[in-house]
Short mmCIF file of C-alpha atoms and ligand atoms in Angstrom, two decimals:
data_model
loop_
_atom_site.label_atom_id
_atom_site.label_comp_id
_atom_site.label_asym_id
_atom_site.label_seq_id
_atom_site.Cartn_x
_atom_site.Cartn_y
_atom_site.Cartn_z
CA UNK A 1 -7.10 -59.03 15.69
CA UNK A 2 -5.19 -59.66 12.52
CA UNK A 3 -8.13 -58.49 10.40
CA UNK A 4 -8.53 -55.35 12.47
CA UNK A 5 -4.94 -54.35 11.90
CA UNK A 6 -5.19 -54.70 8.14
CA UNK A 7 -8.36 -52.59 8.12
CA UNK A 8 -6.58 -49.91 10.16
CA UNK A 9 -3.64 -49.97 7.77
CA UNK A 10 -6.03 -49.70 4.84
CA UNK A 11 -7.66 -46.62 6.32
CA UNK A 12 -4.25 -45.12 7.01
CA UNK A 13 -3.17 -45.62 3.39
CA UNK A 14 -6.39 -44.02 2.15
CA UNK A 15 -5.87 -41.01 4.41
CA UNK A 16 -2.36 -40.53 3.04
CA UNK A 17 -3.67 -40.75 -0.53
CA UNK A 18 -6.31 -38.06 0.14
CA UNK A 19 -3.72 -35.70 1.67
CA UNK A 20 -1.32 -36.31 -1.21
CA UNK A 21 -3.89 -35.34 -3.83
CA UNK A 22 -5.02 -32.30 -1.82
CA UNK A 23 -1.41 -31.13 -1.75
CA UNK A 24 -1.09 -31.33 -5.52
CA UNK A 25 0.41 -34.80 -5.58
CA UNK A 26 -2.37 -35.98 -7.89
CA UNK A 27 -3.73 -34.63 -11.19
CA UNK A 28 -3.25 -30.89 -11.55
CA UNK A 29 -6.48 -28.92 -11.66
CA UNK A 30 -7.49 -27.46 -15.02
CA UNK A 31 -7.93 -23.71 -15.50
CA UNK A 32 -11.25 -24.65 -17.13
CA UNK A 33 -12.48 -26.14 -13.87
CA UNK A 34 -11.90 -22.84 -12.04
CA UNK A 35 -13.52 -20.97 -14.92
CA UNK A 36 -16.57 -23.23 -14.80
CA UNK A 37 -16.90 -22.28 -11.12
CA UNK A 38 -16.88 -18.62 -12.20
CA UNK A 39 -13.49 -17.42 -10.97
CA UNK A 40 -9.87 -17.39 -12.11
CA UNK A 41 -6.62 -16.58 -10.34
CA UNK A 42 -4.15 -15.03 -12.76
CA UNK A 43 -0.45 -14.37 -12.20
CA UNK A 44 0.78 -10.98 -13.42
CA UNK A 45 3.58 -8.53 -12.64
CA UNK A 46 2.74 -5.70 -10.25
CA UNK A 47 5.62 -3.33 -11.05
CA UNK A 48 5.98 -3.14 -14.83
CA UNK A 49 4.40 0.04 -16.27
CA UNK A 50 2.41 -0.58 -19.47
CA UNK A 51 2.44 -4.36 -18.95
CA UNK A 52 1.39 -5.39 -15.46
CA UNK A 53 1.03 -2.69 -12.85
CA UNK A 54 -0.78 -2.51 -9.52
CA UNK A 55 -1.92 1.10 -9.14
CA UNK A 56 -2.03 2.91 -5.78
CA UNK A 57 -5.85 2.53 -5.73
CA UNK A 58 -5.49 -1.25 -6.01
CA UNK A 59 -6.58 -1.48 -9.66
CA UNK A 60 -4.46 -3.23 -12.29
CA UNK A 61 -3.43 -1.91 -15.70
CA UNK A 62 -1.21 -3.01 -18.57
CA UNK A 63 -1.16 -5.06 -21.73
CA UNK A 64 -0.78 -8.36 -19.83
CA UNK A 65 -3.80 -7.40 -17.71
CA UNK A 66 -5.82 -6.71 -20.88
CA UNK A 67 -4.78 -10.04 -22.40
CA UNK A 68 -5.63 -11.87 -19.17
CA UNK A 69 -9.06 -10.21 -18.98
CA UNK A 70 -9.85 -10.94 -22.62
CA UNK A 71 -8.84 -14.60 -22.24
CA UNK A 72 -10.80 -14.91 -18.98
CA UNK A 73 -13.84 -13.44 -20.75
CA UNK A 74 -13.62 -16.11 -23.45
CA UNK A 75 -13.52 -18.72 -20.67
CA UNK A 76 -16.71 -17.17 -19.25
CA UNK A 77 -15.18 -15.21 -16.36
CA UNK A 78 -15.83 -11.47 -15.94
CA UNK A 79 -13.04 -9.08 -14.83
CA UNK A 80 -14.47 -8.64 -11.31
CA UNK A 81 -14.18 -12.40 -10.82
CA UNK A 82 -10.45 -12.47 -11.58
CA UNK A 83 -8.07 -12.46 -8.64
CA UNK A 84 -4.66 -11.20 -9.68
CA UNK A 85 -1.61 -12.59 -7.93
CA UNK A 86 1.86 -11.10 -8.08
CA UNK A 87 4.16 -13.46 -9.97
CA UNK A 88 7.83 -12.43 -9.87
CA UNK A 89 9.95 -13.92 -12.67
CA UNK A 90 11.58 -16.64 -10.57
CA UNK A 91 8.30 -17.86 -9.07
CA UNK A 92 6.12 -18.32 -12.15
CA UNK A 93 6.66 -22.05 -12.77
CA UNK A 94 6.22 -22.84 -9.06
CA UNK A 95 3.00 -20.82 -8.78
CA UNK A 96 1.57 -22.78 -11.73
CA UNK A 97 2.85 -26.15 -10.54
CA UNK A 98 1.42 -25.61 -7.04
CA UNK A 99 -1.95 -24.58 -8.46
CA UNK A 100 -1.71 -21.14 -6.80
CA UNK A 101 -2.66 -19.54 -10.13
CA UNK A 102 -4.81 -20.82 -12.99
CA UNK A 103 -2.61 -19.15 -15.56
CA UNK A 104 0.19 -16.59 -15.82
CA UNK A 105 0.30 -13.54 -18.12
CA UNK A 106 3.47 -11.84 -16.95
CA UNK A 107 5.95 -11.00 -19.76
CA UNK A 108 6.58 -14.74 -19.65
CA UNK A 109 8.86 -16.00 -22.43
CA UNK A 110 8.10 -19.40 -23.91
CA UNK A 111 11.27 -21.52 -23.54
CA UNK A 112 12.05 -25.23 -23.81
CA UNK A 113 13.45 -25.27 -20.26
CA UNK A 114 10.20 -23.84 -18.84
CA UNK A 115 8.15 -26.21 -20.99
CA UNK A 116 9.54 -29.07 -18.92
CA UNK A 117 7.47 -27.78 -16.00
CA UNK A 118 4.56 -25.83 -17.52
CA UNK A 119 2.77 -25.43 -20.85
CA UNK A 120 2.22 -22.25 -22.86
CA UNK A 121 -0.56 -20.84 -24.99
CA UNK A 122 0.49 -18.14 -27.44
CA UNK A 123 2.69 -16.36 -28.20
CA UNK A 124 0.56 -13.22 -27.86
CA UNK A 125 3.53 -10.84 -28.23
CA UNK A 126 7.15 -10.94 -29.39
CA UNK A 127 9.69 -8.67 -27.68
CA UNK A 128 13.50 -8.65 -27.60
CA UNK A 129 16.16 -8.12 -24.94
CA UNK A 130 17.68 -4.65 -24.74
CA UNK A 131 19.43 -2.24 -22.35
CA UNK A 132 18.28 0.71 -20.23
CA UNK A 133 20.76 3.38 -19.10
CA UNK A 134 20.73 6.92 -17.71
CA UNK A 135 19.98 9.45 -20.46
CA UNK A 136 23.44 11.06 -20.27
CA UNK A 137 25.28 7.73 -20.66
CA UNK A 138 27.18 7.70 -23.97
CA UNK A 139 29.38 4.66 -23.26
CA UNK A 140 26.79 1.89 -23.24
CA UNK A 141 25.28 1.65 -26.72
CA UNK A 142 24.45 -2.05 -26.98
CA UNK A 143 25.59 -5.45 -25.68
CA UNK A 144 28.93 -5.21 -27.52
CA UNK A 145 29.82 -2.08 -25.49
CA UNK A 146 29.54 -3.87 -22.12
CA UNK A 147 32.88 -4.40 -20.39
CA UNK A 148 34.19 -5.99 -17.21
CA UNK A 149 33.56 -2.77 -15.31
CA UNK A 150 29.88 -2.58 -16.27
CA UNK A 151 27.45 -3.16 -13.41
CA UNK A 152 24.41 -4.69 -15.07
CA UNK A 153 21.14 -5.43 -13.29
CA UNK A 154 18.58 -8.05 -14.24
CA UNK A 155 16.08 -10.30 -12.49
CA UNK A 156 16.57 -13.74 -10.96
CA UNK A 157 14.95 -16.51 -12.97
CA UNK A 158 14.51 -14.39 -16.11
CA UNK A 159 15.67 -15.25 -19.62
CA UNK A 160 17.66 -11.96 -19.96
CA UNK A 161 19.71 -12.80 -16.84
CA UNK A 162 20.38 -16.25 -18.31
CA UNK A 163 21.39 -14.75 -21.66
CA UNK A 164 23.89 -12.47 -19.93
CA UNK A 165 25.41 -15.47 -18.13
CA UNK A 166 25.52 -17.53 -21.35
CA UNK A 167 26.83 -14.85 -23.70
CA UNK A 168 28.33 -11.92 -21.79
CA UNK A 169 29.51 -13.44 -18.50
CA UNK A 170 33.14 -12.44 -19.15
CA UNK A 171 32.20 -8.86 -19.84
CA UNK A 172 30.00 -7.66 -17.01
CA UNK A 173 29.26 -7.70 -13.31
CA UNK A 174 25.70 -9.07 -13.23
CA UNK A 175 23.54 -8.18 -10.26
CA UNK A 176 20.26 -10.06 -9.95
CA UNK A 177 17.29 -8.56 -8.12
CA UNK A 178 13.75 -9.90 -7.63
CA UNK A 179 12.03 -7.26 -9.77
CA UNK A 180 12.83 -4.85 -12.59
CA UNK A 181 11.53 -1.90 -10.57
CA UNK A 182 14.29 -2.64 -8.01
CA UNK A 183 16.83 -2.66 -10.87
CA UNK A 184 15.48 0.66 -12.13
CA UNK A 185 15.85 2.24 -8.68
CA UNK A 186 19.46 1.00 -8.60
CA UNK A 187 20.02 2.55 -12.03
CA UNK A 188 18.49 5.88 -11.01
CA UNK A 189 20.65 6.17 -7.92
CA UNK A 190 23.81 5.09 -9.73
CA UNK A 191 24.30 1.73 -7.98
CA UNK A 192 24.27 0.01 -11.41
CA UNK A 193 25.15 1.26 -14.90
CA UNK A 194 22.44 -0.50 -16.89
CA UNK A 195 19.36 -2.70 -16.64
CA UNK A 196 18.70 -5.48 -19.11
CA UNK A 197 15.44 -7.19 -20.00
CA UNK A 198 12.86 -7.09 -22.80
CA UNK A 199 12.70 -3.82 -24.74
CA UNK A 200 8.96 -3.44 -24.12
CA UNK A 201 9.49 -3.56 -20.33
CA UNK A 202 12.38 -1.09 -20.52
CA UNK A 203 10.31 1.26 -22.72
CA UNK A 204 7.67 1.41 -19.97
CA UNK A 205 10.25 2.44 -17.37
CA UNK A 206 11.91 4.95 -19.72
CA UNK A 207 8.49 6.56 -20.25
CA UNK A 208 8.01 6.74 -16.48
CA UNK A 209 11.22 8.78 -16.14
CA UNK A 210 11.41 10.88 -19.32
CA UNK A 211 14.70 12.70 -19.79
CA UNK A 212 16.28 10.53 -17.10
CA UNK A 213 16.41 7.02 -18.61
CA UNK A 214 16.73 5.73 -22.20
CA UNK A 215 16.68 2.39 -24.02
CA UNK A 216 19.79 1.79 -26.17
CA UNK A 217 20.85 -0.58 -28.95
CA UNK A 218 18.90 -3.06 -31.03
CA UNK A 219 17.08 -6.00 -29.43
CA UNK A 220 19.47 -8.96 -29.26
CA UNK A 221 17.13 -11.88 -28.44
CA UNK A 222 13.60 -12.95 -29.29
CA UNK A 223 11.22 -13.17 -26.32
CA UNK A 224 7.93 -14.83 -27.23
CA UNK A 225 5.36 -14.06 -24.54
CA UNK A 226 3.07 -16.95 -23.71
CA UNK A 227 0.33 -17.64 -21.22
CA UNK A 228 1.72 -20.21 -18.83
CA UNK A 229 -0.56 -22.91 -17.48
CA UNK A 230 -0.39 -26.36 -15.89
CA UNK A 231 1.55 -28.91 -17.90
CA UNK A 232 -0.84 -31.21 -19.72
CA UNK A 233 -3.86 -28.88 -19.39
CA UNK A 234 -4.32 -29.25 -23.16
CA UNK A 235 -8.00 -28.38 -23.29
CA UNK A 236 -7.43 -25.05 -21.53
CA UNK A 237 -4.39 -24.36 -23.68
CA UNK A 238 -6.41 -24.89 -26.89
CA UNK A 239 -9.18 -22.58 -25.62
CA UNK A 240 -6.67 -19.89 -24.61
CA UNK A 241 -4.99 -20.15 -28.03
CA UNK A 242 -8.42 -19.62 -29.64
CA UNK A 243 -8.97 -16.58 -27.39
CA UNK A 244 -5.62 -15.04 -28.42
CA UNK A 245 -6.45 -15.62 -32.09
CA UNK A 246 -9.80 -13.89 -31.59
CA UNK A 247 -8.24 -11.02 -29.64
CA UNK A 248 -5.93 -10.36 -32.59
CA UNK A 249 -8.65 -10.85 -35.24
CA UNK A 250 -11.34 -8.63 -33.67
CA UNK A 251 -9.03 -5.63 -33.10
CA UNK A 252 -8.95 -5.95 -29.30
CA UNK A 253 -5.23 -6.81 -29.33
CA UNK A 254 -4.31 -3.62 -31.17
CA UNK A 255 -6.63 -1.52 -29.00
CA UNK A 256 -5.24 -3.04 -25.81
CA UNK A 257 -1.68 -2.36 -26.97
CA UNK A 258 -2.42 1.28 -27.89
CA UNK A 259 -4.19 1.87 -24.55
CA UNK A 260 -1.28 0.52 -22.50
CA UNK A 261 2.26 0.10 -23.88
CA UNK A 262 1.46 2.48 -26.74
CA UNK A 263 1.79 5.44 -24.37
CA UNK A 264 5.52 4.73 -24.00
CA UNK A 265 6.10 5.30 -27.73
CA UNK A 266 7.02 1.64 -28.30
CA UNK A 267 5.94 1.04 -31.90
CA UNK A 268 3.21 -1.56 -32.37
CA UNK A 269 4.66 -4.65 -34.07
CA UNK A 270 2.77 -7.11 -36.25
CA UNK A 271 0.81 -9.52 -34.05
CA UNK A 272 2.38 -12.97 -33.71
CA UNK A 273 0.95 -16.25 -34.95
CA UNK A 274 -0.20 -18.59 -32.21
CA UNK A 275 1.93 -21.73 -32.01
CA UNK A 276 -0.24 -24.80 -31.35
CA UNK A 277 2.60 -27.13 -30.46
N1 LIG B 301 10.49 -12.28 -20.86
C1 LIG B 301 11.56 -12.56 -19.97
C2 LIG B 301 11.30 -13.74 -19.06
O1 LIG B 301 10.29 -14.35 -19.13
C3 LIG B 301 11.94 -11.35 -19.15
C4 LIG B 301 10.81 -10.66 -18.49
C5 LIG B 301 10.48 -11.18 -17.13
O2 LIG B 301 11.39 -11.54 -16.36
O3 LIG B 301 9.29 -11.18 -16.82
O4 LIG B 301 12.12 -14.12 -18.28
#
């Protein structure tokens, strides 16, 4: 009787352990494991022209998409075996931590705060925060021109929203939406005066509405775009860093840029140096 009970308890403990690891309580799965099985799930943006865009026909285009496909290729996965998953700014760490994506390529700035939860390969691009306004706006010319009457839109969980809170909180009325396309709609219909995020993102929207929207001022932060992946997945991170190096060295990086963001008129910068921290 006594023995039976301890066996039952033992089985119960084992069952709990199995459930815990299946729910992500155990070791996080490596992106390389998915790749070795022939598929990858990659987090991108769906609404950022030139960077990560889901087209009406269901296809995906943009510089982040090109980077993701090149990296996947170096891990042995062909484009048709990539499943893209929409990854809004505020959800990126969680999607990685929960194992819902193998990696994220979504205008994702490498920051120390994010590195507490995820790791980053890269950077594969360096952008800077800027401002988007209606073309006929002559009052907003840069961050120093923002005042307490300015309605400024940015995205929840993004570094530009955080920078506004840290540096310009006194000056503006910050409105945070889930996506930049929602901010751009608010700008077009006059609900907000300006949108702030990385210049390369804003350039894509300005190109979508020529003569209606413009990017103003000089970039006032440095946003180093990395590929986010599970914390501690060092082997995958090293392989992705190698892939980024190769993408730059073999001319694919420049070609991908010209085919995507290049159309907006955003000048191609020098490629960054991968940081193997
Ligand atoms: N690069 C910035 C960030 O990671 C802004 C762009 C975005 O929200 O995706 O927060």
